[in-house]
Amino acid sequence: MNKLIVGNWKMNGGMASNEVLLGSIVDGLFSVSHAQLAVCVPAPYLAQVQTRLQGSALAWGSQDVSAHEQGAFTGEVSAHMLKDFACRYAIVGHSERRQYHGETDEVVATKAQRALASGITPIVCVGETLAEREAGQTEAVVKRQLAAVIHAVGHCTSELVVAYEPVWAIGTGLTATPEQAQQVHAVLRAQLMAASQKANRVHILYGGSMNAANAASLLAQADIDGGLIGGASLKPADFLSIAQSAKA
Ligand code: PGA
């Protein structure tokens, strides 16, 4: 299967700089042959990316979605609204949301459900903190996080994208080694396969300081089907170079 390389812009960007960044990525798409690309942008820029990217091979999505369908939830953005901007993806359960906004496994699972119900593919993030890794809890933590989502979405499990993002590797310059990452990805794959026979087609992305220098060795692992890229996705040459390192 083709790799999936997703940029997570986080709270970065502006009308003018987005235009330049999107233009550079689109211009470089011809050089990428074994990966699909997407960018997950701040919600206010969804109209801009929709206008700029429709008809191109670069997909787009949001960085979050509300767990609620509609109503008195000031500041929230519903899955239905995201669909109005033709979002293909919605990141759910990013560790920054879990850490700074108190999102529990159950909230993340509901968000994944809401996205799927609107025809949006949730990119479900799981990952352990450094303390959890050092306590030997990595597998237990990621399995618990993914189990909540599988329980909520049931037979739609094969429609998920999963991202393994060790919290200690995000934005720190520390990356899981390809072997460390593959070990966790294999655990996640087995868990997905136990839930759905079609889960061999689920993309399991790695995220956490992935960059142009380390992408090829990570993407060469059997169960690493792509990347969720933060910092490096803001630099078009780096983002494209990561995508170019995907092999068939
Ligand atoms: P990073 O972020 O690539 O800057 O480490 C990844 C992410 O948080 O999705």
PDB file of C-alpha atoms and ligand atoms in Angstrom:
ATOM      1  CA  MET A   1       0.000   0.000   0.000  1.00  0.00           C
ATOM      2  CA  ASN A   2       1.076   3.569  -0.604  1.00  0.00           C
ATOM      3  CA  LYS A   3       2.464   5.362   2.432  1.00  0.00           C
ATOM      4  CA  LEU A   4       0.477   8.217   3.939  1.00  0.00           C
ATOM      5  CA  ILE A   5       2.393  11.339   4.933  1.00  0.00           C
ATOM      6  CA  VAL A   6       0.372  13.853   6.935  1.00  0.00           C
ATOM      7  CA  GLY A   7       1.517  17.302   8.001  1.00  0.00           C
ATOM      8  CA  ASN A   8       0.255  18.523  11.373  1.00  0.00           C
ATOM      9  CA  TRP A   9       0.731  22.280  11.260  1.00  0.00           C
ATOM     10  CA  LYS A  10      -0.419  22.685  14.879  1.00  0.00           C
ATOM     11  CA  MET A  11      -1.084  26.369  15.748  1.00  0.00           C
ATOM     12  CA  ASN A  12       1.146  27.787  13.032  1.00  0.00           C
ATOM     13  CA  GLY A  13       0.496  29.645   9.811  1.00  0.00           C
ATOM     14  CA  GLY A  14      -1.240  32.682   8.386  1.00  0.00           C
ATOM     15  CA  MET A  15      -3.072  33.489   5.158  1.00  0.00           C
ATOM     16  CA  ALA A  16       0.015  34.688   3.305  1.00  0.00           C
ATOM     17  CA  SER A  17       2.506  32.108   4.561  1.00  0.00           C
ATOM     18  CA  ASN A  18       0.006  29.253   4.010  1.00  0.00           C
ATOM     19  CA  GLU A  19      -0.306  30.294   0.376  1.00  0.00           C
ATOM     20  CA  VAL A  20       3.450  29.998  -0.097  1.00  0.00           C
ATOM     21  CA  LEU A  21       3.734  26.700   1.807  1.00  0.00           C
ATOM     22  CA  LEU A  22       0.805  25.055  -0.010  1.00  0.00           C
ATOM     23  CA  GLY A  23       2.075  26.271  -3.373  1.00  0.00           C
ATOM     24  CA  SER A  24       5.527  24.800  -2.769  1.00  0.00           C
ATOM     25  CA  ILE A  25       4.131  21.442  -1.679  1.00  0.00           C
ATOM     26  CA  VAL A  26       1.745  21.223  -4.644  1.00  0.00           C
ATOM     27  CA  ASP A  27       4.550  22.153  -7.043  1.00  0.00           C
ATOM     28  CA  GLY A  28       6.671  19.313  -5.638  1.00  0.00           C
ATOM     29  CA  LEU A  29       4.014  16.591  -5.727  1.00  0.00           C
ATOM     30  CA  PHE A  30       5.262  15.296  -9.089  1.00  0.00           C
ATOM     31  CA  SER A  31       8.438  14.101  -7.324  1.00  0.00           C
ATOM     32  CA  VAL A  32       6.537  11.843  -4.903  1.00  0.00           C
ATOM     33  CA  SER A  33       5.596   8.432  -6.279  1.00  0.00           C
ATOM     34  CA  HIS A  34       4.834   6.088  -3.377  1.00  0.00           C
ATOM     35  CA  ALA A  35       2.984   8.289  -0.921  1.00  0.00           C
ATOM     36  CA  GLN A  36      -0.279  10.139  -0.528  1.00  0.00           C
ATOM     37  CA  LEU A  37       0.059  13.501   1.183  1.00  0.00           C
ATOM     38  CA  ALA A  38      -2.233  15.527   3.405  1.00  0.00           C
ATOM     39  CA  VAL A  39      -2.029  18.629   5.594  1.00  0.00           C
ATOM     40  CA  CYS A  40      -4.009  19.128   8.808  1.00  0.00           C
ATOM     41  CA  VAL A  41      -4.400  22.868   9.289  1.00  0.00           C
ATOM     42  CA  PRO A  42      -5.882  25.189  11.930  1.00  0.00           C
ATOM     43  CA  ALA A  43      -9.672  25.349  11.517  1.00  0.00           C
ATOM     44  CA  PRO A  44      -9.828  29.016  10.374  1.00  0.00           C
ATOM     45  CA  TYR A  45      -7.774  28.110   7.296  1.00  0.00           C
ATOM     46  CA  LEU A  46      -9.942  25.229   6.079  1.00  0.00           C
ATOM     47  CA  ALA A  47     -11.691  27.455   3.546  1.00  0.00           C
ATOM     48  CA  GLN A  48      -8.321  28.603   2.251  1.00  0.00           C
ATOM     49  CA  VAL A  49      -6.954  25.081   1.822  1.00  0.00           C
ATOM     50  CA  GLN A  50     -10.181  23.853   0.262  1.00  0.00           C
ATOM     51  CA  THR A  51     -10.037  26.612  -2.365  1.00  0.00           C
ATOM     52  CA  ARG A  52      -6.312  26.191  -2.939  1.00  0.00           C
ATOM     53  CA  LEU A  53      -6.147  22.379  -2.971  1.00  0.00           C
ATOM     54  CA  GLN A  54      -9.316  21.113  -4.593  1.00  0.00           C
ATOM     55  CA  GLY A  55      -8.358  19.235  -7.739  1.00  0.00           C
ATOM     56  CA  SER A  56      -4.818  18.643  -6.463  1.00  0.00           C
ATOM     57  CA  ALA A  57      -3.436  15.388  -5.054  1.00  0.00           C
ATOM     58  CA  LEU A  58      -2.792  17.021  -1.683  1.00  0.00           C
ATOM     59  CA  ALA A  59      -5.590  16.153   0.773  1.00  0.00           C
ATOM     60  CA  TRP A  60      -6.482  18.172   3.854  1.00  0.00           C
ATOM     61  CA  GLY A  61      -7.966  17.813   7.276  1.00  0.00           C
ATOM     62  CA  SER A  62      -8.462  19.287  10.723  1.00  0.00           C
ATOM     63  CA  GLN A  63      -6.452  18.838  13.911  1.00  0.00           C
ATOM     64  CA  ASP A  64      -9.436  18.050  16.124  1.00  0.00           C
ATOM     65  CA  VAL A  65     -13.206  17.574  15.998  1.00  0.00           C
ATOM     66  CA  SER A  66     -15.876  18.070  18.629  1.00  0.00           C
ATOM     67  CA  ALA A  67     -17.213  15.060  20.502  1.00  0.00           C
ATOM     68  CA  HIS A  68     -20.643  16.709  20.272  1.00  0.00           C
ATOM     69  CA  GLU A  69     -22.928  16.751  17.277  1.00  0.00           C
ATOM     70  CA  GLN A  70     -24.159  20.354  17.564  1.00  0.00           C
ATOM     71  CA  GLY A  71     -25.488  22.911  20.009  1.00  0.00           C
ATOM     72  CA  ALA A  72     -24.290  24.992  22.951  1.00  0.00           C
ATOM     73  CA  PHE A  73     -20.582  24.162  22.880  1.00  0.00           C
ATOM     74  CA  THR A  74     -18.859  27.515  22.473  1.00  0.00           C
ATOM     75  CA  GLY A  75     -15.664  27.346  20.471  1.00  0.00           C
ATOM     76  CA  GLU A  76     -16.162  23.786  19.255  1.00  0.00           C
ATOM     77  CA  VAL A  77     -16.129  22.689  15.612  1.00  0.00           C
ATOM     78  CA  SER A  78     -18.364  19.768  14.626  1.00  0.00           C
ATOM     79  CA  ALA A  79     -17.641  16.951  12.195  1.00  0.00           C
ATOM     80  CA  HIS A  80     -20.535  18.186  10.086  1.00  0.00           C
ATOM     81  CA  MET A  81     -18.850  21.608   9.756  1.00  0.00           C
ATOM     82  CA  LEU A  82     -15.552  19.987   8.792  1.00  0.00           C
ATOM     83  CA  LYS A  83     -17.392  18.076   6.093  1.00  0.00           C
ATOM     84  CA  ASP A  84     -18.626  21.397   4.664  1.00  0.00           C
ATOM     85  CA  PHE A  85     -14.970  22.142   3.924  1.00  0.00           C
ATOM     86  CA  ALA A  86     -14.444  18.694   2.375  1.00  0.00           C
ATOM     87  CA  CYS A  87     -12.025  17.557   5.049  1.00  0.00           C
ATOM     88  CA  ARG A  88     -10.748  14.070   4.331  1.00  0.00           C
ATOM     89  CA  TYR A  89      -9.081  13.634   7.736  1.00  0.00           C
ATOM     90  CA  ALA A  90      -9.414  14.763  11.344  1.00  0.00           C
ATOM     91  CA  ILE A  91      -6.648  14.171  13.871  1.00  0.00           C
ATOM     92  CA  VAL A  92      -8.142  12.948  17.160  1.00  0.00           C
ATOM     93  CA  GLY A  93      -6.475  12.351  20.498  1.00  0.00           C
ATOM     94  CA  HIS A  94      -3.216  14.113  19.765  1.00  0.00           C
ATOM     95  CA  SER A  95      -1.118  14.028  22.931  1.00  0.00           C
ATOM     96  CA  GLU A  96      -1.256  17.842  23.122  1.00  0.00           C
ATOM     97  CA  ARG A  97      -5.069  17.591  23.293  1.00  0.00           C
ATOM     98  CA  ARG A  98      -4.886  14.808  25.868  1.00  0.00           C
ATOM     99  CA  GLN A  99      -2.315  16.723  27.940  1.00  0.00           C
ATOM    100  CA  TYR A 100      -3.497  20.354  27.728  1.00  0.00           C
ATOM    101  CA  HIS A 101      -7.230  19.809  27.233  1.00  0.00           C
ATOM    102  CA  GLY A 102      -7.810  16.792  29.429  1.00  0.00           C
ATOM    103  CA  GLU A 103      -9.090  14.540  26.675  1.00  0.00           C
ATOM    104  CA  THR A 104      -9.736  11.041  27.995  1.00  0.00           C
ATOM    105  CA  ASP A 105      -9.707   7.807  26.003  1.00  0.00           C
ATOM    106  CA  GLU A 106     -13.511   7.915  25.983  1.00  0.00           C
ATOM    107  CA  VAL A 107     -13.651  11.480  24.614  1.00  0.00           C
ATOM    108  CA  VAL A 108     -11.131  10.562  21.922  1.00  0.00           C
ATOM    109  CA  ALA A 109     -13.202   7.503  21.000  1.00  0.00           C
ATOM    110  CA  THR A 110     -16.358   9.619  20.673  1.00  0.00           C
ATOM    111  CA  LYS A 111     -14.485  12.087  18.463  1.00  0.00           C
ATOM    112  CA  ALA A 112     -13.384   9.238  16.194  1.00  0.00           C
ATOM    113  CA  GLN A 113     -17.007   8.092  15.988  1.00  0.00           C
ATOM    114  CA  ARG A 114     -18.242  11.590  15.098  1.00  0.00           C
ATOM    115  CA  ALA A 115     -15.675  11.920  12.334  1.00  0.00           C
ATOM    116  CA  LEU A 116     -16.547   8.542  10.808  1.00  0.00           C
ATOM    117  CA  ALA A 117     -20.260   9.323  10.952  1.00  0.00           C
ATOM    118  CA  SER A 118     -19.579  12.382   8.768  1.00  0.00           C
ATOM    119  CA  GLY A 119     -17.429  10.476   6.308  1.00  0.00           C
ATOM    120  CA  ILE A 120     -14.144  11.868   7.664  1.00  0.00           C
ATOM    121  CA  THR A 121     -11.227   9.542   8.396  1.00  0.00           C
ATOM    122  CA  PRO A 122     -10.032   9.975  11.974  1.00  0.00           C
ATOM    123  CA  ILE A 123      -6.272   9.865  12.518  1.00  0.00           C
ATOM    124  CA  VAL A 124      -6.235   8.384  16.016  1.00  0.00           C
ATOM    125  CA  CYS A 125      -3.095   9.279  17.975  1.00  0.00           C
ATOM    126  CA  VAL A 126      -1.731   7.008  20.692  1.00  0.00           C
ATOM    127  CA  GLY A 127       1.563   7.107  22.562  1.00  0.00           C
ATOM    128  CA  GLU A 128       3.283   6.759  25.900  1.00  0.00           C
ATOM    129  CA  THR A 129       5.043   9.390  27.999  1.00  0.00           C
ATOM    130  CA  LEU A 130       8.690   8.990  28.960  1.00  0.00           C
ATOM    131  CA  ALA A 131       7.705   7.955  32.492  1.00  0.00           C
ATOM    132  CA  GLU A 132       5.385   5.285  31.099  1.00  0.00           C
ATOM    133  CA  ARG A 133       8.105   3.957  28.778  1.00  0.00           C
ATOM    134  CA  GLU A 134      10.607   3.828  31.609  1.00  0.00           C
ATOM    135  CA  ALA A 135       8.077   1.968  33.746  1.00  0.00           C
ATOM    136  CA  GLY A 136       7.691  -0.660  31.006  1.00  0.00           C
ATOM    137  CA  GLN A 137       4.108   0.372  30.299  1.00  0.00           C
ATOM    138  CA  THR A 138       4.404   1.349  26.623  1.00  0.00           C
ATOM    139  CA  GLU A 139       2.399  -1.563  25.216  1.00  0.00           C
ATOM    140  CA  ALA A 140      -0.269  -1.397  27.892  1.00  0.00           C
ATOM    141  CA  VAL A 141      -0.783   2.352  27.370  1.00  0.00           C
ATOM    142  CA  VAL A 142      -1.085   2.302  23.584  1.00  0.00           C
ATOM    143  CA  LYS A 143      -3.323  -0.782  23.686  1.00  0.00           C
ATOM    144  CA  ARG A 144      -5.631   0.869  26.221  1.00  0.00           C
ATOM    145  CA  GLN A 145      -5.839   4.047  24.112  1.00  0.00           C
ATOM    146  CA  LEU A 146      -6.577   2.139  20.899  1.00  0.00           C
ATOM    147  CA  ALA A 147      -8.989  -0.303  22.585  1.00  0.00           C
ATOM    148  CA  ALA A 148     -11.288   2.559  23.591  1.00  0.00           C
ATOM    149  CA  VAL A 149     -11.558   3.650  19.947  1.00  0.00           C
ATOM    150  CA  ILE A 150     -12.013   0.118  18.580  1.00  0.00           C
ATOM    151  CA  HIS A 151     -14.744  -0.483  21.146  1.00  0.00           C
ATOM    152  CA  ALA A 152     -16.556   2.677  20.023  1.00  0.00           C
ATOM    153  CA  VAL A 153     -16.255   2.265  16.247  1.00  0.00           C
ATOM    154  CA  GLY A 154     -16.709  -1.516  16.016  1.00  0.00           C
ATOM    155  CA  HIS A 155     -16.899  -2.762  12.452  1.00  0.00           C
ATOM    156  CA  CYS A 156     -15.538   0.582  11.177  1.00  0.00           C
ATOM    157  CA  THR A 157     -12.111  -0.201  12.670  1.00  0.00           C
ATOM    158  CA  SER A 158     -10.658  -0.818   9.210  1.00  0.00           C
ATOM    159  CA  GLU A 159     -11.560   2.777   8.236  1.00  0.00           C
ATOM    160  CA  LEU A 160      -9.279   4.340  10.839  1.00  0.00           C
ATOM    161  CA  VAL A 161      -5.808   5.754  10.446  1.00  0.00           C
ATOM    162  CA  VAL A 162      -3.718   5.219  13.576  1.00  0.00           C
ATOM    163  CA  ALA A 163      -0.665   7.282  14.541  1.00  0.00           C
ATOM    164  CA  TYR A 164       1.869   6.063  17.078  1.00  0.00           C
ATOM    165  CA  GLU A 165       3.428   9.169  18.591  1.00  0.00           C
ATOM    166  CA  PRO A 166       5.620   8.595  21.647  1.00  0.00           C
ATOM    167  CA  VAL A 167       5.037  11.748  23.710  1.00  0.00           C
ATOM    168  CA  TRP A 168       8.738  12.022  24.559  1.00  0.00           C
ATOM    169  CA  ALA A 169       9.589  12.229  20.836  1.00  0.00           C
ATOM    170  CA  ILE A 170       7.182  15.024  19.881  1.00  0.00           C
ATOM    171  CA  GLY A 171       8.909  18.300  19.120  1.00  0.00           C
ATOM    172  CA  THR A 172      11.946  17.220  21.138  1.00  0.00           C
ATOM    173  CA  GLY A 173      14.321  16.111  18.409  1.00  0.00           C
ATOM    174  CA  LEU A 174      14.335  12.672  20.064  1.00  0.00           C
ATOM    175  CA  THR A 175      13.008   9.988  17.722  1.00  0.00           C
ATOM    176  CA  ALA A 176      12.076   6.410  18.471  1.00  0.00           C
ATOM    177  CA  THR A 177      14.570   4.133  16.724  1.00  0.00           C
ATOM    178  CA  PRO A 178      13.078   2.271  13.757  1.00  0.00           C
ATOM    179  CA  GLU A 179      13.169  -0.910  15.882  1.00  0.00           C
ATOM    180  CA  GLN A 180      11.423   0.729  18.862  1.00  0.00           C
ATOM    181  CA  ALA A 181       8.749   2.153  16.589  1.00  0.00           C
ATOM    182  CA  GLN A 182       8.266  -1.096  14.632  1.00  0.00           C
ATOM    183  CA  GLN A 183       7.835  -3.020  17.886  1.00  0.00           C
ATOM    184  CA  VAL A 184       4.906  -0.812  18.926  1.00  0.00           C
ATOM    185  CA  HIS A 185       3.443  -0.724  15.408  1.00  0.00           C
ATOM    186  CA  ALA A 186       3.396  -4.544  15.353  1.00  0.00           C
ATOM    187  CA  VAL A 187       1.455  -4.539  18.625  1.00  0.00           C
ATOM    188  CA  LEU A 188      -1.051  -2.044  17.206  1.00  0.00           C
ATOM    189  CA  ARG A 189      -1.402  -4.035  13.970  1.00  0.00           C
ATOM    190  CA  ALA A 190      -2.153  -7.222  15.909  1.00  0.00           C
ATOM    191  CA  GLN A 191      -4.754  -5.396  17.976  1.00  0.00           C
ATOM    192  CA  LEU A 192      -6.403  -3.966  14.852  1.00  0.00           C
ATOM    193  CA  MET A 193      -6.364  -7.346  13.087  1.00  0.00           C
ATOM    194  CA  ALA A 194      -8.026  -8.985  16.075  1.00  0.00           C
ATOM    195  CA  ALA A 195     -10.832  -6.430  15.725  1.00  0.00           C
ATOM    196  CA  SER A 196     -11.221  -6.526  11.942  1.00  0.00           C
ATOM    197  CA  GLN A 197      -9.988  -8.871   9.232  1.00  0.00           C
ATOM    198  CA  LYS A 198      -9.665  -5.870   6.933  1.00  0.00           C
ATOM    199  CA  ALA A 199      -7.301  -4.031   9.279  1.00  0.00           C
ATOM    200  CA  ASN A 200      -4.281  -4.953   7.187  1.00  0.00           C
ATOM    201  CA  ARG A 201      -5.244  -1.926   5.089  1.00  0.00           C
ATOM    202  CA  VAL A 202      -5.179   0.491   8.067  1.00  0.00           C
ATOM    203  CA  HIS A 203      -2.327   2.973   7.789  1.00  0.00           C
ATOM    204  CA  ILE A 204      -0.326   3.062  11.022  1.00  0.00           C
ATOM    205  CA  LEU A 205       1.725   6.262  10.971  1.00  0.00           C
ATOM    206  CA  TYR A 206       4.752   7.100  13.097  1.00  0.00           C
ATOM    207  CA  GLY A 207       5.060  10.599  14.522  1.00  0.00           C
ATOM    208  CA  GLY A 208       7.602  12.325  16.736  1.00  0.00           C
ATOM    209  CA  SER A 209      10.504  14.320  15.318  1.00  0.00           C
ATOM    210  CA  MET A 210      10.322  12.563  11.960  1.00  0.00           C
ATOM    211  CA  ASN A 211      12.474  14.493   9.507  1.00  0.00           C
ATOM    212  CA  ALA A 212      14.191  14.268   6.136  1.00  0.00           C
ATOM    213  CA  ALA A 213      17.184  12.469   7.672  1.00  0.00           C
ATOM    214  CA  ASN A 214      15.419   9.736   9.646  1.00  0.00           C
ATOM    215  CA  ALA A 215      12.292   9.151   7.539  1.00  0.00           C
ATOM    216  CA  ALA A 216      13.664   6.491   5.174  1.00  0.00           C
ATOM    217  CA  SER A 217      14.726   4.086   7.923  1.00  0.00           C
ATOM    218  CA  LEU A 218      11.456   4.510   9.803  1.00  0.00           C
ATOM    219  CA  LEU A 219       9.315   4.115   6.667  1.00  0.00           C
ATOM    220  CA  ALA A 220      11.237   0.954   5.711  1.00  0.00           C
ATOM    221  CA  GLN A 221       9.796  -0.927   8.708  1.00  0.00           C
ATOM    222  CA  ALA A 222       7.143  -3.544   7.960  1.00  0.00           C
ATOM    223  CA  ASP A 223       4.322  -1.940   9.936  1.00  0.00           C
ATOM    224  CA  ILE A 224       5.172   1.755   9.518  1.00  0.00           C
ATOM    225  CA  ASP A 225       2.810   2.933   6.812  1.00  0.00           C
ATOM    226  CA  GLY A 226       3.573   6.622   6.887  1.00  0.00           C
ATOM    227  CA  GLY A 227       4.241   9.596   9.095  1.00  0.00           C
ATOM    228  CA  LEU A 228       2.496  12.321  11.057  1.00  0.00           C
ATOM    229  CA  ILE A 229       4.865  15.237  10.743  1.00  0.00           C
ATOM    230  CA  GLY A 230       4.848  18.328  12.937  1.00  0.00           C
ATOM    231  CA  GLY A 231       7.783  20.729  12.700  1.00  0.00           C
ATOM    232  CA  ALA A 232       9.166  19.394   9.415  1.00  0.00           C
ATOM    233  CA  SER A 233       5.786  19.797   7.696  1.00  0.00           C
ATOM    234  CA  LEU A 234       6.185  23.575   7.846  1.00  0.00           C
ATOM    235  CA  LYS A 235       9.257  23.364   5.591  1.00  0.00           C
ATOM    236  CA  PRO A 236       8.127  22.288   2.123  1.00  0.00           C
ATOM    237  CA  ALA A 237      11.484  20.839   1.052  1.00  0.00           C
ATOM    238  CA  ASP A 238      11.674  18.705   4.208  1.00  0.00           C
ATOM    239  CA  PHE A 239       8.045  17.595   3.976  1.00  0.00           C
ATOM    240  CA  LEU A 240       8.494  16.572   0.331  1.00  0.00           C
ATOM    241  CA  SER A 241      11.774  14.868   1.089  1.00  0.00           C
ATOM    242  CA  ILE A 242      10.099  12.748   3.788  1.00  0.00           C
ATOM    243  CA  ALA A 243       7.412  11.776   1.264  1.00  0.00           C
ATOM    244  CA  GLN A 244      10.053  10.974  -1.360  1.00  0.00           C
ATOM    245  CA  SER A 245      11.756   8.544   1.009  1.00  0.00           C
ATOM    246  CA  ALA A 246       8.654   6.319   0.957  1.00  0.00           C
ATOM    247  CA  LYS A 247       9.371   3.233  -1.131  1.00  0.00           C
ATOM    248  CA  ALA A 248       6.838   0.839  -2.602  1.00  0.00           C
TER     249      ALA A 248
HETATM  250  P1  PGA B   1       6.953  16.772  15.539  1.00  0.00           P
HETATM  251  O1  PGA B   1       5.381  16.625  15.874  1.00  0.00           O
HETATM  252  O2  PGA B   1       7.164  16.160  14.193  1.00  0.00           O
HETATM  253  O3  PGA B   1       7.208  18.244  15.560  1.00  0.00           O
HETATM  254  O4  PGA B   1       7.676  16.032  16.623  1.00  0.00           O
HETATM  255  C1  PGA B   1       4.661  15.484  15.512  1.00  0.00           C
HETATM  256  C2  PGA B   1       3.245  15.615  16.004  1.00  0.00           C
HETATM  257  O5  PGA B   1       3.041  16.120  17.119  1.00  0.00           O
HETATM  258  O6  PGA B   1       2.289  15.225  15.308  1.00  0.00           O
END
